[in-house]
Each structure stands twice: as C-alpha cells, then as structure tokens.
mmCIF file of C-alpha atoms in Angstrom:
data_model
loop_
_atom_site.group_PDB
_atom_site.id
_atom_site.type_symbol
_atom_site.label_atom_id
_atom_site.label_comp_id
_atom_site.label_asym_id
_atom_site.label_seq_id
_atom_site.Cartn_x
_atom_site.Cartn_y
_atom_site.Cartn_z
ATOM 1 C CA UNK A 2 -110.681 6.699 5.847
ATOM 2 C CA UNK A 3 -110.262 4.472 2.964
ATOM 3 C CA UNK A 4 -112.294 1.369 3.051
ATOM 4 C CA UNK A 5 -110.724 -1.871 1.143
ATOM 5 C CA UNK A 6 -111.594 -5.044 0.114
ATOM 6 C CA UNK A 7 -109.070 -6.547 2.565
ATOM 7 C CA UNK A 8 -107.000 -9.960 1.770
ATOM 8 C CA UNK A 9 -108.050 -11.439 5.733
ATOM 9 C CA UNK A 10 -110.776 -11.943 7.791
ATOM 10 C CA UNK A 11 -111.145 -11.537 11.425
ATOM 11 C CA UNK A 12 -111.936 -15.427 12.683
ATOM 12 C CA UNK A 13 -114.289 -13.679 15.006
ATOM 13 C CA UNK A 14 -116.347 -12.552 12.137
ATOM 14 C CA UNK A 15 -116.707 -15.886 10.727
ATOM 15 C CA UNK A 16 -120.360 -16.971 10.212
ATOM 16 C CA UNK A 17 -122.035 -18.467 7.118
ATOM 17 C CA UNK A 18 -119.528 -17.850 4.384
ATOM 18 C CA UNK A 19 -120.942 -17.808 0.220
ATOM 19 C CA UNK A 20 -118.728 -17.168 -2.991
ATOM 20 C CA UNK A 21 -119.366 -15.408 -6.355
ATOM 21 C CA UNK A 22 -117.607 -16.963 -9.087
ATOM 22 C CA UNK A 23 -117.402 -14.292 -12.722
ATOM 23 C CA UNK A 24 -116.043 -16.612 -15.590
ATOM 24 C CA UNK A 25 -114.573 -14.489 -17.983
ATOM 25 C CA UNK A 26 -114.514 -15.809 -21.492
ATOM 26 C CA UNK A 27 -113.210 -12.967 -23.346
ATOM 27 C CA UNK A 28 -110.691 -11.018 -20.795
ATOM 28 C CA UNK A 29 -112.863 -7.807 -20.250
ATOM 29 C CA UNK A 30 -113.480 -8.764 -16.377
ATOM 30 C CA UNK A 31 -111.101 -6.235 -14.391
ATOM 31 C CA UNK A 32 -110.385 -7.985 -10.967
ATOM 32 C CA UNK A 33 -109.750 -3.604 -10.150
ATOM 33 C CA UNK A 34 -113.230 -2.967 -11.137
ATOM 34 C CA UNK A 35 -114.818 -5.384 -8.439
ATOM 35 C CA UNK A 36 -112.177 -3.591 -5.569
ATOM 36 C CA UNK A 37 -113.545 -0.755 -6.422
ATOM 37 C CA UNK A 38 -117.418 -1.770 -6.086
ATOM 38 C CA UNK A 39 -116.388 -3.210 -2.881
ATOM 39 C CA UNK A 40 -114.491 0.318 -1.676
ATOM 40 C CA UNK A 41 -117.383 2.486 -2.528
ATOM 41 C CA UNK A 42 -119.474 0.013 -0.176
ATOM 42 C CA UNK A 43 -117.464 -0.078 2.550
ATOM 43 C CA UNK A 44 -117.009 -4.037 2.225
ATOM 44 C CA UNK A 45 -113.982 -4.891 4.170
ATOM 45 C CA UNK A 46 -114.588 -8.334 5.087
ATOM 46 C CA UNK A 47 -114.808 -9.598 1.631
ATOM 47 C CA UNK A 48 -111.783 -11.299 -0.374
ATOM 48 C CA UNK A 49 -111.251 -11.748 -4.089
ATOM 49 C CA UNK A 50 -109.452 -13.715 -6.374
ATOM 50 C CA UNK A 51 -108.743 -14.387 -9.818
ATOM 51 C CA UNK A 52 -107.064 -17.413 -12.115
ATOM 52 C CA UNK A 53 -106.425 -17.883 -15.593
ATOM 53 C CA UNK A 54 -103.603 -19.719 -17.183
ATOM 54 C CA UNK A 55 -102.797 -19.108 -21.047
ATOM 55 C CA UNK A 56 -103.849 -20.451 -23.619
ATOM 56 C CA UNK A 57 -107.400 -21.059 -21.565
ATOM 57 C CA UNK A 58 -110.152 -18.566 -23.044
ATOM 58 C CA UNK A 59 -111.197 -18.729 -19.466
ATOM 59 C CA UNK A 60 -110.720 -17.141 -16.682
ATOM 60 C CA UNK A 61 -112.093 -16.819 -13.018
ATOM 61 C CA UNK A 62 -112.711 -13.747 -10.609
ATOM 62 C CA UNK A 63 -114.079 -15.206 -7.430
ATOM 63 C CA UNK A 64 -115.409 -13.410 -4.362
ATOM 64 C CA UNK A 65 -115.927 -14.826 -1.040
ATOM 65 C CA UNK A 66 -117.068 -13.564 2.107
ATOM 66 C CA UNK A 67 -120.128 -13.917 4.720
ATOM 67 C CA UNK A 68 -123.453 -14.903 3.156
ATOM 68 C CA UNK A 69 -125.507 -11.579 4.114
ATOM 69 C CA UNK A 70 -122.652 -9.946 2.662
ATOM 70 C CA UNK A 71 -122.543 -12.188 -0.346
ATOM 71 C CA UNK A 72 -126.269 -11.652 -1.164
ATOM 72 C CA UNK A 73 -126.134 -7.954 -0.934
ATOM 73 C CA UNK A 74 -123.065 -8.002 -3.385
ATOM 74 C CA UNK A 75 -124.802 -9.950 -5.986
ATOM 75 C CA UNK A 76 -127.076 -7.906 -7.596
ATOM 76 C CA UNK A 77 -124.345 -5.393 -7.889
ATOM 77 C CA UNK A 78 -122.110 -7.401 -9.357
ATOM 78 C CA UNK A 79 -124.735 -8.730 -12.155
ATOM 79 C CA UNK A 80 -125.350 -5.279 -12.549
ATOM 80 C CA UNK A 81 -121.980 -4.158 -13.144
ATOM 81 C CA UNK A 82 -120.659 -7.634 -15.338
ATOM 82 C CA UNK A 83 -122.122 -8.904 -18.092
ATOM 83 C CA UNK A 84 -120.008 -12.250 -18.659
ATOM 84 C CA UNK A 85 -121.963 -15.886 -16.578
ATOM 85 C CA UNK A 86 -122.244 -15.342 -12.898
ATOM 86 C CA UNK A 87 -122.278 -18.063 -10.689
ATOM 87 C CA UNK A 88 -123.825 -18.131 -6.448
ATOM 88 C CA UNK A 89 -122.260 -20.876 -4.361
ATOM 89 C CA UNK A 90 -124.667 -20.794 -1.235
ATOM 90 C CA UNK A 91 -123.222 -22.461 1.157
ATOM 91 C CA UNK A 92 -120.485 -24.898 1.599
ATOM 92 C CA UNK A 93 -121.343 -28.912 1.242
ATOM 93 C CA UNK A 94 -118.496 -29.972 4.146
ATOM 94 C CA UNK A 95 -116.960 -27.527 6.652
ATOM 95 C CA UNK A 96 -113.894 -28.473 8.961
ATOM 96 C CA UNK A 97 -113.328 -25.760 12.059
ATOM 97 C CA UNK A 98 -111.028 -26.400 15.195
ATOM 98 C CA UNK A 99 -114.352 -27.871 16.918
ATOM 99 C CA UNK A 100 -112.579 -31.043 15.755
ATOM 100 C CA UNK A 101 -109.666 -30.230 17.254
ATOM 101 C CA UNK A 102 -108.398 -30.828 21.073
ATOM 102 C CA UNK A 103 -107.004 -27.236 20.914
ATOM 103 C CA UNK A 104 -110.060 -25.584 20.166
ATOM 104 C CA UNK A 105 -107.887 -22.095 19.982
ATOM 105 C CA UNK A 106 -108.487 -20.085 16.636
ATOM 106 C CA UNK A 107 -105.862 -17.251 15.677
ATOM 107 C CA UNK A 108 -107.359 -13.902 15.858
ATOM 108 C CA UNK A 109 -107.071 -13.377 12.149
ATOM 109 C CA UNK A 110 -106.579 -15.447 9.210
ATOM 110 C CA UNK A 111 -105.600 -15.672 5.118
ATOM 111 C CA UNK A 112 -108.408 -17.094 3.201
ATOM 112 C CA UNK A 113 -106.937 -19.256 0.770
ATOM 113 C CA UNK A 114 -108.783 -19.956 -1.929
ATOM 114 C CA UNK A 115 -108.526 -23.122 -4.598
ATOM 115 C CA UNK A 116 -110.223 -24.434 -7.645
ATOM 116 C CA UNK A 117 -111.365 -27.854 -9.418
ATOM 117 C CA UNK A 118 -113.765 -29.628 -11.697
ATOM 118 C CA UNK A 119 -115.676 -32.952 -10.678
ATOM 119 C CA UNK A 120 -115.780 -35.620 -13.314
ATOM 120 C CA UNK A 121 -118.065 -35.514 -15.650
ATOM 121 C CA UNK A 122 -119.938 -38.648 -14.366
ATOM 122 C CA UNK A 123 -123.109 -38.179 -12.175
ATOM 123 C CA UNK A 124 -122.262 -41.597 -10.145
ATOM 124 C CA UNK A 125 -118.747 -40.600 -9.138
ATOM 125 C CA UNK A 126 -120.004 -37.124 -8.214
ATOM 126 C CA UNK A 127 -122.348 -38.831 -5.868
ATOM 127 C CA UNK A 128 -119.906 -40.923 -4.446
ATOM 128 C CA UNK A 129 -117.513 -37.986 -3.929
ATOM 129 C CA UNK A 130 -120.343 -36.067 -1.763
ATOM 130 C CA UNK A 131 -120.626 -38.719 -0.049
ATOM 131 C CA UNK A 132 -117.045 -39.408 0.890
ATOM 132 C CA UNK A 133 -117.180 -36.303 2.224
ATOM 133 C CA UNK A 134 -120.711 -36.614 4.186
ATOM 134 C CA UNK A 135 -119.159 -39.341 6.273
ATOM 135 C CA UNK A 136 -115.916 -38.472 6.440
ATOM 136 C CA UNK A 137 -115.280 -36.966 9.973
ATOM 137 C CA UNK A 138 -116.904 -40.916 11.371
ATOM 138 C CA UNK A 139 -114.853 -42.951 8.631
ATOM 139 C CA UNK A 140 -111.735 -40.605 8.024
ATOM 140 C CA UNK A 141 -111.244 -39.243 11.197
ATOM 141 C CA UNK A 142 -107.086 -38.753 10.806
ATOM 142 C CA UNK A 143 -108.122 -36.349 7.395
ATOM 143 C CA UNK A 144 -109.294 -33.968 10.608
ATOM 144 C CA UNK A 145 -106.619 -34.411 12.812
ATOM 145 C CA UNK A 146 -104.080 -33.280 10.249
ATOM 146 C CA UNK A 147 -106.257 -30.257 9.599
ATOM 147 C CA UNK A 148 -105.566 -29.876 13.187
ATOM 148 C CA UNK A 149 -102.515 -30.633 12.991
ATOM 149 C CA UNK A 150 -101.805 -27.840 10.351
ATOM 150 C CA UNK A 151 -103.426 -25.534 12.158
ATOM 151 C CA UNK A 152 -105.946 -24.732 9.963
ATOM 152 C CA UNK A 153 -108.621 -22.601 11.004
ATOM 153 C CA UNK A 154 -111.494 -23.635 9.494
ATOM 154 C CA UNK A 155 -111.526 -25.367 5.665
ATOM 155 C CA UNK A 156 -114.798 -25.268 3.717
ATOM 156 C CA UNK A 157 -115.800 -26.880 -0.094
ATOM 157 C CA UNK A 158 -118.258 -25.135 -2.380
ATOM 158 C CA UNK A 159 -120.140 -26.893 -5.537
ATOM 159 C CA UNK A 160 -122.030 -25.809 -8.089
ATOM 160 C CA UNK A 161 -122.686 -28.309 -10.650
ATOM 161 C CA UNK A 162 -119.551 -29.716 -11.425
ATOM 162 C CA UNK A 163 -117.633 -26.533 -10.629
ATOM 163 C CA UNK A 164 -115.638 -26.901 -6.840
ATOM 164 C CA UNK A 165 -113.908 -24.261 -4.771
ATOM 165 C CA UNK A 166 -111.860 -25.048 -1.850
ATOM 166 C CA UNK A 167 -111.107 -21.970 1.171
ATOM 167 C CA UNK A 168 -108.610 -23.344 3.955
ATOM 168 C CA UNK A 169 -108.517 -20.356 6.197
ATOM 169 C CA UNK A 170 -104.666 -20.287 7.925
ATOM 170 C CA UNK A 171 -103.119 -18.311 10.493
ATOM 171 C CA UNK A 172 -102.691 -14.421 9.396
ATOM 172 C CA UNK A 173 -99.136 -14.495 7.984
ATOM 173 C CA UNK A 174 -98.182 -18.166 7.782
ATOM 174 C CA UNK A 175 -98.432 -19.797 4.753
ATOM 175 C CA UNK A 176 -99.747 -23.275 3.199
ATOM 176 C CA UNK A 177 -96.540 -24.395 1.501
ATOM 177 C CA UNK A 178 -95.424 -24.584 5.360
ATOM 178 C CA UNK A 179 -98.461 -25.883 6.647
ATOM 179 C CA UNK A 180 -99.978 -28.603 4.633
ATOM 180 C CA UNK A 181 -97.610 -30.835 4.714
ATOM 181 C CA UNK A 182 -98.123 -31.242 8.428
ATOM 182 C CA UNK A 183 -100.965 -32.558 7.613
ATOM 183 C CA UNK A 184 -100.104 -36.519 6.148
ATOM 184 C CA UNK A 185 -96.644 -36.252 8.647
ATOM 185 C CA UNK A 186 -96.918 -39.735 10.363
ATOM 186 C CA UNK A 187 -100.451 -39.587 9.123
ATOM 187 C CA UNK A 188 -100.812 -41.765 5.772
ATOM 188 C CA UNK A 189 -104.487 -42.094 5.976
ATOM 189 C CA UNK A 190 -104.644 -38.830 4.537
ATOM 190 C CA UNK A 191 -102.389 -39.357 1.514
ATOM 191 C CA UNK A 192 -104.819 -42.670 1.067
ATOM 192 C CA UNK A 193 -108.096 -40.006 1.306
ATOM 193 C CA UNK A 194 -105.977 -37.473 -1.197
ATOM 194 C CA UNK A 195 -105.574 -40.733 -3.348
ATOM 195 C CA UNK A 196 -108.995 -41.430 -3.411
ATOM 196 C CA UNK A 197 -110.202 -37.937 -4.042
ATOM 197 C CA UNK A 198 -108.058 -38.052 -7.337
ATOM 198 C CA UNK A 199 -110.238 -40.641 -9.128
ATOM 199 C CA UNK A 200 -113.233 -37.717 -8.807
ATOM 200 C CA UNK A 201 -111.374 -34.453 -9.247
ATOM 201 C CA UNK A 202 -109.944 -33.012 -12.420
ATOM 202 C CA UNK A 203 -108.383 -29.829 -13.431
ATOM 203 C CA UNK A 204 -109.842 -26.255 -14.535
ATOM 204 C CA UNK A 205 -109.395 -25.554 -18.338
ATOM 205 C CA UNK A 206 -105.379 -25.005 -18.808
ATOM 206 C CA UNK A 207 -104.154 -27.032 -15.791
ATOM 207 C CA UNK A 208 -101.596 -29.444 -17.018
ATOM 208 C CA UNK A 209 -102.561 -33.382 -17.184
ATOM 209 C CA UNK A 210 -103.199 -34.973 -13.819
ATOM 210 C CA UNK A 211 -103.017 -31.259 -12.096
ATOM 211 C CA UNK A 212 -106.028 -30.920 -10.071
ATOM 212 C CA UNK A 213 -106.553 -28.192 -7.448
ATOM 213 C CA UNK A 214 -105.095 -24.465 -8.501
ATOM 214 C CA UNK A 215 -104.546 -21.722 -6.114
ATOM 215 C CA UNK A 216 -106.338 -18.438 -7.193
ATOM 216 C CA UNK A 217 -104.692 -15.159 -6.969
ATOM 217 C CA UNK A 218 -105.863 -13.239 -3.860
ATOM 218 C CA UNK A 219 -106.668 -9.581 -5.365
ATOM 219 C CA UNK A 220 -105.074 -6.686 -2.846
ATOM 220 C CA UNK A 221 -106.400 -3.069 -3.282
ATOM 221 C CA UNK A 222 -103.716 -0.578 -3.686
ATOM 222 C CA UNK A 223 -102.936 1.457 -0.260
ATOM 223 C CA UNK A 224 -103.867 5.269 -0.540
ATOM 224 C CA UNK A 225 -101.063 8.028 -1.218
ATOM 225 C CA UNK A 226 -101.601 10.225 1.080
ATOM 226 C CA UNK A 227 -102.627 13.594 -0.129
ATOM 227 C CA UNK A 228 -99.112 16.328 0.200
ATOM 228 C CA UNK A 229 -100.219 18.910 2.830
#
C-alpha cells in the first residue's frame, strides 16, 4: 500500500493542529518534493499547500497537520529545504462546533487553508489579537454563522506579522457554498469582517484592498497499478 499525503483529515483525529510555512524566493521549492517526504513516512494525516501569484518573487508551500506530527516533520523538512522556514505552534483563536447547539461534526473534512499579512503597526496588531481574545463574549453572532455554515472547526495562526487561516468544512462541500451562510440575516458579521479590514492586508502580489488568498491544496498522484 501506497501511503499519501492526503487532502482531508478525519475530524476524529483532530487534536492540537501546527503549520510549516517554506517561503520560496527563487522558485526551486517543489510542492512534489515535500509529497514525497511525507509518502516515504507514512504521513497521511498531513495537508499541503502552495500560493504564488506572478510577478511576486515569492511564493508559499505550507504544511499543516497535528502538532506531534508537525514537530517530527520539521527537522526533515529543514533538512531537505534550504530557502526561510517558518513553525506556527499553535493557533491564537480556535472556533469548533462546541459553540454550536448542534454539536455534530462530519466524519471527515477539507482543510481549507488561507493567507494574510497584519499591518505593519505594533498597536493595531495588538488590537487585532485582542478582537479576537474576546470575541466569542462580545461577537457572539461571528460564531453562530460559523455554525451556521457548518464549519467544523476554524483556527488562525501568527507568526510575526505573517497569518494563516484553516476553516475545516464538510468532506466534499465547498466554501463558495458555505460562507455566505454565514452573514445571511446575520450583519454583525459583515460589521466584524469590516472591522478586521482596517488590520489585515494582502500577501505580496494580491491586488489593492485583496486581503485573504486561498492556497492551493497539493494532491499526490494515485498509483498506476503495476500490469500483471
């Protein structure tokens, strides 16, 4: 048996989740190589991404999966790259379906995985952790349209100024469908979104005012079977 970085996660294997970020600054980091480090360890419950947008010098190969997992890949992964290598420990804010008066989670879900920048000043950054440290007892209707999107669990990473964003989804549906679900006859979350714009900008090569990107989720390659 082949083993695969795979593009889901069981929810039941859901613990303490941590991300490796590569930047790539000169286009030698092979989002293949990293599958194949990850098949020749048998990791199957890690995911990985990349984004880049011409004419950007820079690009991004992300991997995110449980922290034991995470920590054990590390090493490996400075060993085997050579361009700056980033940890994100653990997440600063985590939403799950404890929130939620259906507490049911889906039996497996897409990890979807976005990207943004904090502003450069050290006051708003403050204030945006902040935001977010009191949000579930001041913005209690940002939750309930998680909920109401069905989103499994939703986490944000920082490091320094760099944020990533993983809103894990039922296996097979898709967040075009779902996130709007979750301002509908809920405006107190486009008023949150609103607010969060005044601390977030864009990765190098977004266009003006564009924000959060959506990285590529990397899928290894089935086998071909072997002709008998």
């Amino acid at each position: 048996m082949l083993l695969l970085c795979l593009p889901a996660l069981p929810s039941l294997a859901q613990g303490p989740m941590s991300i490796i970020e590569l930047v790539d600054l000169d286009k030698k980091v092979q989002p293949a190589r990293l599958q194949r480090l990850c098949r020749l360890k048998g990791y199957t419950d890690v995911n990985i991404y990349y984004w880049h947008r011409s004419p950007s010098p820079f690009g991004y190969l992300v991997a995110y999966g449980p922290k034991a997992r995470m920590k054990q890949l590390l090493p490996l992964v400075k060993q085997a790259y050579f361009p700056l290598v980033d940890f994100y420990d653990a997440p600063f804010y985590k939403f799950d379906r404890h929130y939620c008066a259906d507490k049911t989670t889906a039996k497996q879900w897409d990890n979807i995985l976005l990207m943004a920048t904090l502003v450069k000043d050290p006051a708003k950054q403050q204030e945006y952790l902040s935001h977010h440290a009191t949000q579930f007892q001041q913005w209690p209707e940002v939750a309930q349209g998680f909920c109401n999107a069905s989103f499994q669990q939703l986490l944000v990473f920082r490091q320094e100024r760099r944020l990533m964003l993983v809103i894990s989804i039922p296996k097979g549906d898709s967040l075009a469908r779902l996130n709007p679900k979750t301002s509908e006859n809920n405006p107190r979350v486009d008023e949150w979104n609103a607010l969060m714009k005044q601390y977030q900008q864009g990765l190098d090569g977004t266009e003006p005012g564009e924000t959060w990107v959506v990285a590529t989720p990397i899928v290894a390659e089935k086998p071909v079977p072997a002709k008998k």
